[in-house]
Amino acid sequence: MQYACTEFTSIVGKNITRSMSGKGNCYDNAVAESFFKTLKTELVYQNKYETRNHAKNSLCLNI
């Protein structure tokens, strides 16, 4: 899911203020970039998800 897509913005738009940096500049939001790199390295890339719901459940169980 892309962070600017309609589905994502409709979910978080009411509760979270999003900040979009310049295109391709990961240093504008280094904390978030670091978090998602760690999440992918330690959870996502270690598993094979058959469906999106399996991935969502994996994330929720590891919080």
PDB file of N, CA and C in Angstrom:
ATOM      1  N   MET A   1       0.843  -1.173   0.000  1.00  0.00           N
ATOM      2  CA  MET A   1       0.000   0.000   0.000  1.00  0.00           C
ATOM      3  C   MET A   1       0.894   1.244   0.000  1.00  0.00           C
ATOM      4  N   GLN A   2       0.604   2.169  -0.839  1.00  0.00           N
ATOM      5  CA  GLN A   2       1.350   3.421  -0.888  1.00  0.00           C
ATOM      6  C   GLN A   2       0.792   4.397   0.138  1.00  0.00           C
ATOM      7  N   TYR A   3       1.641   5.238   0.698  1.00  0.00           N
ATOM      8  CA  TYR A   3       1.240   6.119   1.785  1.00  0.00           C
ATOM      9  C   TYR A   3       0.434   7.324   1.328  1.00  0.00           C
ATOM     10  N   ALA A   4       0.333   7.558   0.037  1.00  0.00           N
ATOM     11  CA  ALA A   4      -0.475   8.667  -0.459  1.00  0.00           C
ATOM     12  C   ALA A   4      -1.747   8.174  -1.146  1.00  0.00           C
ATOM     13  N   CYS A   5      -1.969   6.867  -1.168  1.00  0.00           N
ATOM     14  CA  CYS A   5      -3.135   6.336  -1.867  1.00  0.00           C
ATOM     15  C   CYS A   5      -4.417   6.646  -1.098  1.00  0.00           C
ATOM     16  N   THR A   6      -5.524   6.597  -1.783  1.00  0.00           N
ATOM     17  CA  THR A   6      -6.819   6.948  -1.202  1.00  0.00           C
ATOM     18  C   THR A   6      -7.172   6.064  -0.017  1.00  0.00           C
ATOM     19  N   GLU A   7      -6.935   4.762  -0.135  1.00  0.00           N
ATOM     20  CA  GLU A   7      -7.281   3.839   0.950  1.00  0.00           C
ATOM     21  C   GLU A   7      -6.528   4.189   2.238  1.00  0.00           C
ATOM     22  N   PHE A   8      -5.225   4.414   2.122  1.00  0.00           N
ATOM     23  CA  PHE A   8      -4.410   4.730   3.291  1.00  0.00           C
ATOM     24  C   PHE A   8      -4.802   6.077   3.884  1.00  0.00           C
ATOM     25  N   THR A   9      -4.945   7.093   3.048  1.00  0.00           N
ATOM     26  CA  THR A   9      -5.273   8.424   3.566  1.00  0.00           C
ATOM     27  C   THR A   9      -6.650   8.461   4.219  1.00  0.00           C
ATOM     28  N   SER A  10      -7.586   7.656   3.732  1.00  0.00           N
ATOM     29  CA  SER A  10      -8.910   7.635   4.357  1.00  0.00           C
ATOM     30  C   SER A  10      -8.854   6.975   5.735  1.00  0.00           C
ATOM     31  N   ILE A  11      -7.921   6.054   5.928  1.00  0.00           N
ATOM     32  CA  ILE A  11      -7.783   5.383   7.222  1.00  0.00           C
ATOM     33  C   ILE A  11      -7.092   6.281   8.240  1.00  0.00           C
ATOM     34  N   VAL A  12      -5.970   6.850   7.877  1.00  0.00           N
ATOM     35  CA  VAL A  12      -5.184   7.625   8.847  1.00  0.00           C
ATOM     36  C   VAL A  12      -5.500   9.111   8.842  1.00  0.00           C
ATOM     37  N   GLY A  13      -6.149   9.585   7.802  1.00  0.00           N
ATOM     38  CA  GLY A  13      -6.380  11.017   7.669  1.00  0.00           C
ATOM     39  C   GLY A  13      -7.131  11.650   8.816  1.00  0.00           C
ATOM     40  N   LYS A  14      -7.968  10.887   9.495  1.00  0.00           N
ATOM     41  CA  LYS A  14      -8.756  11.426  10.589  1.00  0.00           C
ATOM     42  C   LYS A  14      -7.983  11.458  11.896  1.00  0.00           C
ATOM     43  N   ASN A  15      -6.981  10.621  12.032  1.00  0.00           N
ATOM     44  CA  ASN A  15      -6.289  10.463  13.305  1.00  0.00           C
ATOM     45  C   ASN A  15      -4.822  10.888  13.302  1.00  0.00           C
ATOM     46  N   ILE A  16      -4.224  10.945  12.143  1.00  0.00           N
ATOM     47  CA  ILE A  16      -2.788  11.207  12.046  1.00  0.00           C
ATOM     48  C   ILE A  16      -2.529  12.304  11.027  1.00  0.00           C
ATOM     49  N   THR A  17      -1.675  13.238  11.388  1.00  0.00           N
ATOM     50  CA  THR A  17      -1.247  14.243  10.437  1.00  0.00           C
ATOM     51  C   THR A  17      -0.064  13.683   9.663  1.00  0.00           C
ATOM     52  N   ARG A  18      -0.249  13.522   8.359  1.00  0.00           N
ATOM     53  CA  ARG A  18       0.815  12.967   7.522  1.00  0.00           C
ATOM     54  C   ARG A  18       1.735  14.081   7.045  1.00  0.00           C
ATOM     55  N   SER A  19       2.977  13.731   6.821  1.00  0.00           N
ATOM     56  CA  SER A  19       3.958  14.674   6.310  1.00  0.00           C
ATOM     57  C   SER A  19       4.664  14.030   5.131  1.00  0.00           C
ATOM     58  N   MET A  20       4.519  14.621   3.983  1.00  0.00           N
ATOM     59  CA  MET A  20       5.152  14.076   2.789  1.00  0.00           C
ATOM     60  C   MET A  20       6.368  14.937   2.444  1.00  0.00           C
ATOM     61  N   SER A  21       7.509  14.282   2.305  1.00  0.00           N
ATOM     62  CA  SER A  21       8.738  14.994   1.982  1.00  0.00           C
ATOM     63  C   SER A  21       8.874  15.131   0.475  1.00  0.00           C
ATOM     64  N   GLY A  22       9.967  15.737   0.086  1.00  0.00           N
ATOM     65  CA  GLY A  22      10.258  15.830  -1.334  1.00  0.00           C
ATOM     66  C   GLY A  22      10.480  14.446  -1.917  1.00  0.00           C
ATOM     67  N   LYS A  23      10.123  14.246  -3.148  1.00  0.00           N
ATOM     68  CA  LYS A  23      10.228  12.940  -3.790  1.00  0.00           C
ATOM     69  C   LYS A  23      11.666  12.425  -3.751  1.00  0.00           C
ATOM     70  N   GLY A  24      11.812  11.203  -3.257  1.00  0.00           N
ATOM     71  CA  GLY A  24      13.109  10.540  -3.255  1.00  0.00           C
ATOM     72  C   GLY A  24      14.088  11.018  -2.211  1.00  0.00           C
ATOM     73  N   ASN A  25      13.649  11.834  -1.253  1.00  0.00           N
ATOM     74  CA  ASN A  25      14.562  12.340  -0.234  1.00  0.00           C
ATOM     75  C   ASN A  25      14.252  11.681   1.099  1.00  0.00           C
ATOM     76  N   CYS A  26      14.883  10.539   1.368  1.00  0.00           N
ATOM     77  CA  CYS A  26      14.596   9.790   2.591  1.00  0.00           C
ATOM     78  C   CYS A  26      15.050  10.530   3.842  1.00  0.00           C
ATOM     79  N   TYR A  27      15.962  11.477   3.713  1.00  0.00           N
ATOM     80  CA  TYR A  27      16.467  12.188   4.876  1.00  0.00           C
ATOM     81  C   TYR A  27      15.460  13.193   5.435  1.00  0.00           C
ATOM     82  N   ASP A  28      14.427  13.529   4.683  1.00  0.00           N
ATOM     83  CA  ASP A  28      13.388  14.418   5.189  1.00  0.00           C
ATOM     84  C   ASP A  28      12.606  13.767   6.317  1.00  0.00           C
ATOM     85  N   ASN A  29      12.563  12.456   6.352  1.00  0.00           N
ATOM     86  CA  ASN A  29      11.787  11.747   7.353  1.00  0.00           C
ATOM     87  C   ASN A  29      12.575  10.520   7.836  1.00  0.00           C
ATOM     88  N   ALA A  30      13.748  10.766   8.365  1.00  0.00           N
ATOM     89  CA  ALA A  30      14.685   9.696   8.709  1.00  0.00           C
ATOM     90  C   ALA A  30      14.147   8.751   9.774  1.00  0.00           C
ATOM     91  N   VAL A  31      13.403   9.250  10.747  1.00  0.00           N
ATOM     92  CA  VAL A  31      12.896   8.390  11.812  1.00  0.00           C
ATOM     93  C   VAL A  31      11.917   7.364  11.248  1.00  0.00           C
ATOM     94  N   ALA A  32      10.985   7.815  10.433  1.00  0.00           N
ATOM     95  CA  ALA A  32      10.011   6.899   9.837  1.00  0.00           C
ATOM     96  C   ALA A  32      10.699   5.921   8.883  1.00  0.00           C
ATOM     97  N   GLU A  33      11.645   6.403   8.100  1.00  0.00           N
ATOM     98  CA  GLU A  33      12.363   5.524   7.172  1.00  0.00           C
ATOM     99  C   GLU A  33      13.116   4.439   7.933  1.00  0.00           C
ATOM    100  N   SER A  34      13.729   4.807   9.041  1.00  0.00           N
ATOM    101  CA  SER A  34      14.460   3.842   9.850  1.00  0.00           C
ATOM    102  C   SER A  34      13.518   2.809  10.450  1.00  0.00           C
ATOM    103  N   PHE A  35      12.359   3.257  10.934  1.00  0.00           N
ATOM    104  CA  PHE A  35      11.377   2.341  11.503  1.00  0.00           C
ATOM    105  C   PHE A  35      10.925   1.314  10.469  1.00  0.00           C
ATOM    106  N   PHE A  36      10.557   1.775   9.269  1.00  0.00           N
ATOM    107  CA  PHE A  36      10.059   0.853   8.254  1.00  0.00           C
ATOM    108  C   PHE A  36      11.151  -0.082   7.743  1.00  0.00           C
ATOM    109  N   LYS A  37      12.397   0.370   7.702  1.00  0.00           N
ATOM    110  CA  LYS A  37      13.502  -0.521   7.325  1.00  0.00           C
ATOM    111  C   LYS A  37      13.641  -1.637   8.350  1.00  0.00           C
ATOM    112  N   THR A  38      13.588  -1.286   9.633  1.00  0.00           N
ATOM    113  CA  THR A  38      13.693  -2.285  10.693  1.00  0.00           C
ATOM    114  C   THR A  38      12.515  -3.250  10.644  1.00  0.00           C
ATOM    115  N   LEU A  39      11.322  -2.734  10.450  1.00  0.00           N
ATOM    116  CA  LEU A  39      10.126  -3.574  10.363  1.00  0.00           C
ATOM    117  C   LEU A  39      10.248  -4.585   9.230  1.00  0.00           C
ATOM    118  N   LYS A  40      10.670  -4.118   8.072  1.00  0.00           N
ATOM    119  CA  LYS A  40      10.811  -5.013   6.923  1.00  0.00           C
ATOM    120  C   LYS A  40      11.909  -6.049   7.153  1.00  0.00           C
ATOM    121  N   THR A  41      13.048  -5.613   7.689  1.00  0.00           N
ATOM    122  CA  THR A  41      14.178  -6.516   7.896  1.00  0.00           C
ATOM    123  C   THR A  41      13.874  -7.580   8.933  1.00  0.00           C
ATOM    124  N   GLU A  42      13.267  -7.179  10.052  1.00  0.00           N
ATOM    125  CA  GLU A  42      13.087  -8.105  11.168  1.00  0.00           C
ATOM    126  C   GLU A  42      11.776  -8.890  11.118  1.00  0.00           C
ATOM    127  N   LEU A  43      10.812  -8.435  10.334  1.00  0.00           N
ATOM    128  CA  LEU A  43       9.530  -9.140  10.301  1.00  0.00           C
ATOM    129  C   LEU A  43       9.133  -9.542   8.881  1.00  0.00           C
ATOM    130  N   VAL A  44       8.990  -8.581   8.020  1.00  0.00           N
ATOM    131  CA  VAL A  44       8.411  -8.849   6.701  1.00  0.00           C
ATOM    132  C   VAL A  44       9.278  -9.790   5.870  1.00  0.00           C
ATOM    133  N   TYR A  45      10.574  -9.508   5.774  1.00  0.00           N
ATOM    134  CA  TYR A  45      11.438 -10.326   4.929  1.00  0.00           C
ATOM    135  C   TYR A  45      11.702 -11.706   5.518  1.00  0.00           C
ATOM    136  N   GLN A  46      11.363 -11.915   6.781  1.00  0.00           N
ATOM    137  CA  GLN A  46      11.567 -13.204   7.442  1.00  0.00           C
ATOM    138  C   GLN A  46      10.369 -14.146   7.260  1.00  0.00           C
ATOM    139  N   ASN A  47       9.290 -13.645   6.675  1.00  0.00           N
ATOM    140  CA  ASN A  47       8.058 -14.421   6.539  1.00  0.00           C
ATOM    141  C   ASN A  47       7.551 -14.398   5.105  1.00  0.00           C
ATOM    142  N   LYS A  48       6.770 -15.399   4.782  1.00  0.00           N
ATOM    143  CA  LYS A  48       6.086 -15.430   3.489  1.00  0.00           C
ATOM    144  C   LYS A  48       4.587 -15.355   3.784  1.00  0.00           C
ATOM    145  N   TYR A  49       3.954 -14.304   3.341  1.00  0.00           N
ATOM    146  CA  TYR A  49       2.542 -14.081   3.617  1.00  0.00           C
ATOM    147  C   TYR A  49       1.703 -14.520   2.422  1.00  0.00           C
ATOM    148  N   GLU A  50       0.695 -15.311   2.703  1.00  0.00           N
ATOM    149  CA  GLU A  50      -0.181 -15.782   1.634  1.00  0.00           C
ATOM    150  C   GLU A  50      -1.243 -14.750   1.269  1.00  0.00           C
ATOM    151  N   THR A  51      -1.637 -13.949   2.241  1.00  0.00           N
ATOM    152  CA  THR A  51      -2.637 -12.906   1.985  1.00  0.00           C
ATOM    153  C   THR A  51      -2.259 -11.640   2.744  1.00  0.00           C
ATOM    154  N   ARG A  52      -2.900 -10.559   2.401  1.00  0.00           N
ATOM    155  CA  ARG A  52      -2.697  -9.308   3.118  1.00  0.00           C
ATOM    156  C   ARG A  52      -3.127  -9.434   4.573  1.00  0.00           C
ATOM    157  N   ASN A  53      -4.207 -10.174   4.808  1.00  0.00           N
ATOM    158  CA  ASN A  53      -4.674 -10.353   6.184  1.00  0.00           C
ATOM    159  C   ASN A  53      -3.655 -11.102   7.028  1.00  0.00           C
ATOM    160  N   HIS A  54      -2.958 -12.078   6.452  1.00  0.00           N
ATOM    161  CA  HIS A  54      -1.900 -12.764   7.192  1.00  0.00           C
ATOM    162  C   HIS A  54      -0.799 -11.784   7.581  1.00  0.00           C
ATOM    163  N   ALA A  55      -0.441 -10.902   6.677  1.00  0.00           N
ATOM    164  CA  ALA A  55       0.584  -9.902   6.974  1.00  0.00           C
ATOM    165  C   ALA A  55       0.108  -8.947   8.068  1.00  0.00           C
ATOM    166  N   LYS A  56      -1.133  -8.488   7.962  1.00  0.00           N
ATOM    167  CA  LYS A  56      -1.677  -7.593   8.990  1.00  0.00           C
ATOM    168  C   LYS A  56      -1.700  -8.266  10.345  1.00  0.00           C
ATOM    169  N   ASN A  57      -2.137  -9.511  10.381  1.00  0.00           N
ATOM    170  CA  ASN A  57      -2.184 -10.242  11.648  1.00  0.00           C
ATOM    171  C   ASN A  57      -0.789 -10.448  12.227  1.00  0.00           C
ATOM    172  N   SER A  58       0.183 -10.686  11.392  1.00  0.00           N
ATOM    173  CA  SER A  58       1.559 -10.858  11.857  1.00  0.00           C
ATOM    174  C   SER A  58       2.057  -9.585  12.514  1.00  0.00           C
ATOM    175  N   LEU A  59       1.766  -8.463  11.910  1.00  0.00           N
ATOM    176  CA  LEU A  59       2.184  -7.183  12.468  1.00  0.00           C
ATOM    177  C   LEU A  59       1.501  -6.926  13.804  1.00  0.00           C
ATOM    178  N   CYS A  60       0.223  -7.163  13.877  1.00  0.00           N
ATOM    179  CA  CYS A  60      -0.535  -6.913  15.108  1.00  0.00           C
ATOM    180  C   CYS A  60      -0.085  -7.828  16.237  1.00  0.00           C
ATOM    181  N   LEU A  61       0.297  -9.042  15.927  1.00  0.00           N
ATOM    182  CA  LEU A  61       0.721  -9.980  16.960  1.00  0.00           C
ATOM    183  C   LEU A  61       2.121  -9.662  17.480  1.00  0.00           C
ATOM    184  N   ASN A  62       2.894  -8.904  16.698  1.00  0.00           N
ATOM    185  CA  ASN A  62       4.273  -8.608  17.103  1.00  0.00           C
ATOM    186  C   ASN A  62       4.439  -7.240  17.735  1.00  0.00           C
ATOM    187  N   ILE A  63       3.364  -6.560  17.987  1.00  0.00           N
ATOM    188  CA  ILE A  63       3.464  -5.221  18.600  1.00  0.00           C
ATOM    189  C   ILE A  63       3.592  -5.368  20.094  1.00  0.00           C
TER     190      ILE A  63
END
